[in-house]
Coordinates of C-alpha atoms in Angstrom, one line a residue:
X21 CA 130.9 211.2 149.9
X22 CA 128.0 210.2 152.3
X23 CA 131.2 208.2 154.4
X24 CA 133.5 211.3 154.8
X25 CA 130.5 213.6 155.4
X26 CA 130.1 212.9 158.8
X27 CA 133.5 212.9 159.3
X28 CA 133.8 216.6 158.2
X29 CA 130.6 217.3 160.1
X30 CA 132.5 216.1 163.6
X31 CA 135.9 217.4 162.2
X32 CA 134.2 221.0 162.3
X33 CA 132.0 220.6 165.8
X34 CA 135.2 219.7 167.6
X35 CA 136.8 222.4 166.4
X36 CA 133.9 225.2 167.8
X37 CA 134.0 223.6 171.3
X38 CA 135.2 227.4 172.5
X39 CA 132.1 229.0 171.1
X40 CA 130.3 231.4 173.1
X41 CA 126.2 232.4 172.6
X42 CA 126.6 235.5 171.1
X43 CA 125.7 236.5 167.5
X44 CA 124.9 239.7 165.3
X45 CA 123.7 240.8 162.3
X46 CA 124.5 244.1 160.5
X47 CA 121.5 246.7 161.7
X48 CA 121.4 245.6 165.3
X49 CA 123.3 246.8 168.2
X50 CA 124.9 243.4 169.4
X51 CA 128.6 243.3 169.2
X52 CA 131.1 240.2 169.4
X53 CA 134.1 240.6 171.4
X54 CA 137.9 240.8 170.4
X55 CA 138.9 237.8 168.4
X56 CA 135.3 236.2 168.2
X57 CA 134.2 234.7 165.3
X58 CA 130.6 234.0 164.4
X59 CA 129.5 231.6 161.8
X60 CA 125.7 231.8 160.2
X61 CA 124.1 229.8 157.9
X62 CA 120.9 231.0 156.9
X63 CA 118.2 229.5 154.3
X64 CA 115.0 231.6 153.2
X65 CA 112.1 230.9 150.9
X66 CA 110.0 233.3 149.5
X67 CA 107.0 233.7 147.3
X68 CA 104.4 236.1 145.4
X69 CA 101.8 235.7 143.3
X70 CA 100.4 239.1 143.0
X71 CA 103.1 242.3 142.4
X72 CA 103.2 246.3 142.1
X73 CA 102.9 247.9 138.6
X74 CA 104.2 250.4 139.6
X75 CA 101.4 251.3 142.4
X76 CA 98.7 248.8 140.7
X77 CA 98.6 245.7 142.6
X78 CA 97.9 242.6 140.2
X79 CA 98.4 239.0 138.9
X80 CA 100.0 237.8 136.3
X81 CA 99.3 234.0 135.0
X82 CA 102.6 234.1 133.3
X83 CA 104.3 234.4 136.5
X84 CA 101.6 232.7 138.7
X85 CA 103.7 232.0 141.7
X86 CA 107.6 233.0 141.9
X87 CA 109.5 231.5 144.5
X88 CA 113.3 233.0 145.2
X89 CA 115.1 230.5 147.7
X90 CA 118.6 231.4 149.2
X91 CA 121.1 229.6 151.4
X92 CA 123.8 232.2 152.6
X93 CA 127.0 231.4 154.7
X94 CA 128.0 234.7 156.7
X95 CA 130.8 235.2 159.0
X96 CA 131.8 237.6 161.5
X97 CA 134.9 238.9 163.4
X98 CA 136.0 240.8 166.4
X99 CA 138.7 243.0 165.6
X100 CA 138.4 244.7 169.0
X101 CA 135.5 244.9 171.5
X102 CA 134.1 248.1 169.5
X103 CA 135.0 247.5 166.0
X104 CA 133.9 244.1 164.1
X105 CA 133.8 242.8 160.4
X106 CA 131.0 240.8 158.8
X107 CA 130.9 239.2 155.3
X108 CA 128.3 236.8 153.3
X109 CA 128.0 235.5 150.6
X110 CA 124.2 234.1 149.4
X111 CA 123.6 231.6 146.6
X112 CA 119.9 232.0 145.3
X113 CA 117.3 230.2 143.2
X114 CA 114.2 231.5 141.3
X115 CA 111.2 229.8 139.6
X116 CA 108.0 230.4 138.7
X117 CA 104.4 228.2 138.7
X118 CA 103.2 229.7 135.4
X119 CA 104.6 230.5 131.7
X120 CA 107.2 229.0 129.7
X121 CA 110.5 231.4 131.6
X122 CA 112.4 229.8 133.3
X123 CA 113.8 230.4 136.7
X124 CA 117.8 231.4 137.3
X125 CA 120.1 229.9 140.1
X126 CA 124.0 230.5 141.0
X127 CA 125.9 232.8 143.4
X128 CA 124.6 236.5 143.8
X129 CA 126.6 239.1 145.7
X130 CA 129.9 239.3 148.3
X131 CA 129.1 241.7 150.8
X132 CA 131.7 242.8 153.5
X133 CA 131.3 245.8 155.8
X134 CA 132.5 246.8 159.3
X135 CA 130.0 247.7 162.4
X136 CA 132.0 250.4 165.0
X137 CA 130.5 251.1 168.1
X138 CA 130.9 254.5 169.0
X139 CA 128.7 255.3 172.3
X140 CA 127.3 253.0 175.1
X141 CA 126.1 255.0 177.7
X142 CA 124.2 254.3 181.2
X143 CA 120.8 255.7 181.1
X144 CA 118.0 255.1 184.1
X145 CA 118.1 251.7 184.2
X146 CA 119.4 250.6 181.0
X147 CA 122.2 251.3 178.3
X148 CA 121.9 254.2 175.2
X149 CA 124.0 252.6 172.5
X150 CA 125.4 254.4 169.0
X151 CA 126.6 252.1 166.3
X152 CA 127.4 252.7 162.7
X153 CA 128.0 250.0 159.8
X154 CA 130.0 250.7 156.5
X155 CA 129.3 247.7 153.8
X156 CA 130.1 247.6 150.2
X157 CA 129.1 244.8 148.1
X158 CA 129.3 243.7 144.4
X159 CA 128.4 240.7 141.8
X160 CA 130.8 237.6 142.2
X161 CA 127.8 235.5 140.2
X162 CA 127.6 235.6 136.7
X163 CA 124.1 235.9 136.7
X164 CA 121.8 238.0 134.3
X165 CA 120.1 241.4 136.5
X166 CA 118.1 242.4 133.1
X167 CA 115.9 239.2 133.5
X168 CA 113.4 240.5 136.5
X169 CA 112.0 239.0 138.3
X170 CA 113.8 235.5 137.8
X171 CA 117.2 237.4 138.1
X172 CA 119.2 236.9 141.1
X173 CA 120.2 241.0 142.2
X174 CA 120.7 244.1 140.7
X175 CA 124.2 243.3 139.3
X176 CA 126.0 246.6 140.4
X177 CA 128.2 247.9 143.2
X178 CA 126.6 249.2 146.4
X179 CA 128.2 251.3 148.9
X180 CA 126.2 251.3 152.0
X181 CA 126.5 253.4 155.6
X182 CA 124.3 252.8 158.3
X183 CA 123.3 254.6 161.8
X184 CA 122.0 252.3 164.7
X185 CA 120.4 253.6 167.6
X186 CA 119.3 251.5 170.6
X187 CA 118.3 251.6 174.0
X188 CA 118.7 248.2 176.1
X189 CA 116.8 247.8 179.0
X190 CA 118.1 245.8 182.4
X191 CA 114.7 244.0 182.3
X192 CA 115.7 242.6 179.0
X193 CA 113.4 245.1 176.8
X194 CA 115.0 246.7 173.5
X195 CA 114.1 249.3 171.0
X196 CA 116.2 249.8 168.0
X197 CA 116.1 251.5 164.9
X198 CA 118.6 252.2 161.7
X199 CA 118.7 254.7 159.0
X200 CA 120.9 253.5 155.8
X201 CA 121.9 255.5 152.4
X202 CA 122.4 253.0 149.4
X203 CA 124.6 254.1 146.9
X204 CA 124.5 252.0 143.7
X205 CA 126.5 252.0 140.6
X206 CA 125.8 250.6 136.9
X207 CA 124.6 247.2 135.9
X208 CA 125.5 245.8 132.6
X209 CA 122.5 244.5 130.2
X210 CA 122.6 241.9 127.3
X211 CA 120.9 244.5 125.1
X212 CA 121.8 248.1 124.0
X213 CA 118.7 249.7 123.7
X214 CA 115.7 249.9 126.9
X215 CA 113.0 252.5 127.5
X216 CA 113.0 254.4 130.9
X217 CA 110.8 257.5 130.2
X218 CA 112.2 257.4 126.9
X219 CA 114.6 255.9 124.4
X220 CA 118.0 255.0 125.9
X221 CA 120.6 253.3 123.2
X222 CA 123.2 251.9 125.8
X223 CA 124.1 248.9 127.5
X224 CA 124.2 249.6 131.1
X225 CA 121.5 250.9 132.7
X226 CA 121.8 253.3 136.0
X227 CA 120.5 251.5 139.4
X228 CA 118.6 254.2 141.6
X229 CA 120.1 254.6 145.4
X230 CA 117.8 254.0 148.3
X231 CA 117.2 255.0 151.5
X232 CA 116.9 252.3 154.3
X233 CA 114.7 252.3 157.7
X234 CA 114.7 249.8 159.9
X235 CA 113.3 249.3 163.7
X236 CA 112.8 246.9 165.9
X237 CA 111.3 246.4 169.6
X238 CA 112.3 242.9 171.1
X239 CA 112.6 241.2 174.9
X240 CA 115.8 238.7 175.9
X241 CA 114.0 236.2 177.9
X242 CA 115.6 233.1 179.7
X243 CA 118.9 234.7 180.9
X244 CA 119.4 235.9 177.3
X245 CA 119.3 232.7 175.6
X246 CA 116.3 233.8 173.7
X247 CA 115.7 237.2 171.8
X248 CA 112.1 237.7 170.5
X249 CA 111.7 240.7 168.2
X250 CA 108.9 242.6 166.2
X251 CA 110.7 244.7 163.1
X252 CA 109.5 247.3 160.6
X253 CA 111.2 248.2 157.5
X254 CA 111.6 250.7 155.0
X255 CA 112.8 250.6 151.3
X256 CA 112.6 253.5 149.0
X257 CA 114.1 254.1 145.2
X258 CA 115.5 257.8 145.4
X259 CA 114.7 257.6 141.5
X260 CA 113.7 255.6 139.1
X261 CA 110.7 254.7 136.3
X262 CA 107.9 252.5 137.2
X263 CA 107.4 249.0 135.4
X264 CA 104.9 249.9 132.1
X265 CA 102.3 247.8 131.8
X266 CA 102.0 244.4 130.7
X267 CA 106.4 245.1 130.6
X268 CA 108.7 243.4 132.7
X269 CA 110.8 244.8 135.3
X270 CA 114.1 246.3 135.2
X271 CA 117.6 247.6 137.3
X272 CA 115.8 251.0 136.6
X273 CA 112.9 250.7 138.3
X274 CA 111.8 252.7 141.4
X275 CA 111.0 250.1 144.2
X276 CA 109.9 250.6 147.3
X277 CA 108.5 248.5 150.0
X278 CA 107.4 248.2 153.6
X279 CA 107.2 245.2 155.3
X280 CA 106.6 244.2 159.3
X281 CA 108.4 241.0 160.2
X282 CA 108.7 238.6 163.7
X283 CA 112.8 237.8 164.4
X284 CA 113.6 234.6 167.1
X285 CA 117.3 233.4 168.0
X286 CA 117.7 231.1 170.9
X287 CA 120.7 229.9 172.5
X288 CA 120.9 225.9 172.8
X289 CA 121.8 225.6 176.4
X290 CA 124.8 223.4 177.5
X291 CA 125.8 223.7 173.5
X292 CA 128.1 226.3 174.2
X293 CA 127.9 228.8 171.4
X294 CA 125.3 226.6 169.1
X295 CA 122.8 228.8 168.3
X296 CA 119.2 228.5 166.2
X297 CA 117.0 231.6 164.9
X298 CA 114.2 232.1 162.9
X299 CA 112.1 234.7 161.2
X300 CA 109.2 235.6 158.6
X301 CA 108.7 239.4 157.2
X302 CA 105.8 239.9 154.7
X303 CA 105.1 243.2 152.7
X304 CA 102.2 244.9 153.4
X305 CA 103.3 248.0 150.8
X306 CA 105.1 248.9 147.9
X307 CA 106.0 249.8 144.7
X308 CA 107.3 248.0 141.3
X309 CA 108.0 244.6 143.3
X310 CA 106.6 241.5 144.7
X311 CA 104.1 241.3 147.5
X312 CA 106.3 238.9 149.5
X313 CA 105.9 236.6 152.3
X314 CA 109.0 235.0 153.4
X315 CA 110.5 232.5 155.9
X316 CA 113.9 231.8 157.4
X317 CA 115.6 229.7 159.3
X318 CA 119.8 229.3 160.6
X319 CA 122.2 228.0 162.9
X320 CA 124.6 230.5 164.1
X321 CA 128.2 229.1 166.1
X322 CA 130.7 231.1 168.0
X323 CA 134.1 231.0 168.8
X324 CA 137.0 232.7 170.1
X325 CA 140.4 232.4 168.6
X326 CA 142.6 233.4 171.8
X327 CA 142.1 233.9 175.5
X328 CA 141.7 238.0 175.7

């Protein structure tokens, strides 16, 4: 294995010799071109040691420390200049410092949606641009959701549709922000009875929608090779019952959480299309969930299949 490795390894650099420095996530307002392709892999480790009850912040030594790690391969494609599909697909670890649980690790959720551009418009001295993003995900993993917070993810269906807003500036100045509606579906337990403001003998329990807000300001410095970004976001439970105390959490809890985060991707210059990016968010509020730092880090490439 450690012989054919880096063959592999040069195998798949020769073949993205075509890529161009351009890549995107699903809230912002970049867009690949017609038959682009965009390739991300993205690792992130996070930890708490002290978590909402529902509004009561506090420890727990049986937890002590919970660290959730993820590596997550996404891809995206230019179907046409204003229409582009992105997919991922994360694999996730959890563990915790203190008690006798133990932690849960294995494939979470495919998510696929499709970001159309709908307006870009010139405004005094910059652009005024109108996206939207459709995305609908669901478990591949067979991983247990009624085992917070080791679990991997809500094990449920989520329909997802977005509105992006941004302005771009010529001087390289951005402001951005996104508004989401999360609809979720059912999550089947290994149990048929559970308390959420009362006795419910079932076993599937009902995961609340959410509303999404994110925003952004950031600057493309050094001939856009390197975008710097301050974000802010938003996550609210349209329903839901609040973790009782000394209980664990459940798929039927009401979380929300706000969180302020730094974003960096930079271009390697004369590696056409190699890309690096980095970013930490940490939560400075919320409700029935861990008060979270995290930290990621990715490579991004990008190619393009034919000659438009």
């Amino acid at each position: 294995m450690k012989k054919i490795l880096p063959i592999i390894l040069g195998l798949v650099m020769s073949f993205f010799i075509q890529f161009k420095s351009k890549a995107q996530t699903p809230w912002d307002e970049v867009m690949m071109g017609k038959n682009e392709i965009c390739i991300a892999l993205i690792y992130e480790h996070s930890t708490w040691d002290k978590y909402w009850e529902g509004t009561r912040l506090r420890e727990n030594a049986n937890i002590g420390t919970l660290t959730r790690q993820m590596g997550m391969p996404m891809i995206a494609l230019g179907l046409t200049n204003k229409v582009n599909i992105i997919a991922s697909l994360p694999y996730i670890a959890t563990k915790a410092s203190g008690g006798t649980q133990v932690g849960q690790s294995g494939i979470q959720d495919l998510s696929v949606s499709a970001k159309v551009e709908w307006l870009q418009k010139r405004i005094s001295g910059g652009r005024l641009l109108f996206l939207t993003n459709l995305h609908y995900s669901r478990p591949v993993g067979n991983y247990l959701s009624d085992y917070m917070p080791f679990s991997l993810g809500f094990g449920a269906p989520e329909l997802g549709f977005r509105g992006i807003a941004g302005y771009k500036m010529d001087n390289g100045l951005v402001f951005r922000s996104s508004i989401a509606y999360l609809k979720r579906g059912q999550t089947e337990i290994e149990r048929n009875y559970y308390y959420q403001n009362g006795s419910v003998y079932s076993q599937f329990m009902n995961v609340p929608d959410a509303f999404n807000f994110h925003a952004a300001i950031g600057y493309w410095f050094l001939e856009n090779q390197l975008r710097l970004e301050a974000t802010y976001q938003l996550l609210n439970c349209l329903s839901g019952d609040d973790i009782r105390a000394y209980n664990a959490p459940q798929p039927t809890n009401k979380m929300e959480v706000s969180q302020v985060g730094a974003w960096a991707q930079y271009y390697i210059k004369g590696r056409q299309g190699l890309g690096v990016l980095a970013y930490y968010n940490y939560a400075v509020g919320g409700r029935n969930m861990g008060q979270f730092s995290s930290l990621g880090l990715g490579l991004t490439y990008q190619l393009e299949l034919t000659k438009k």
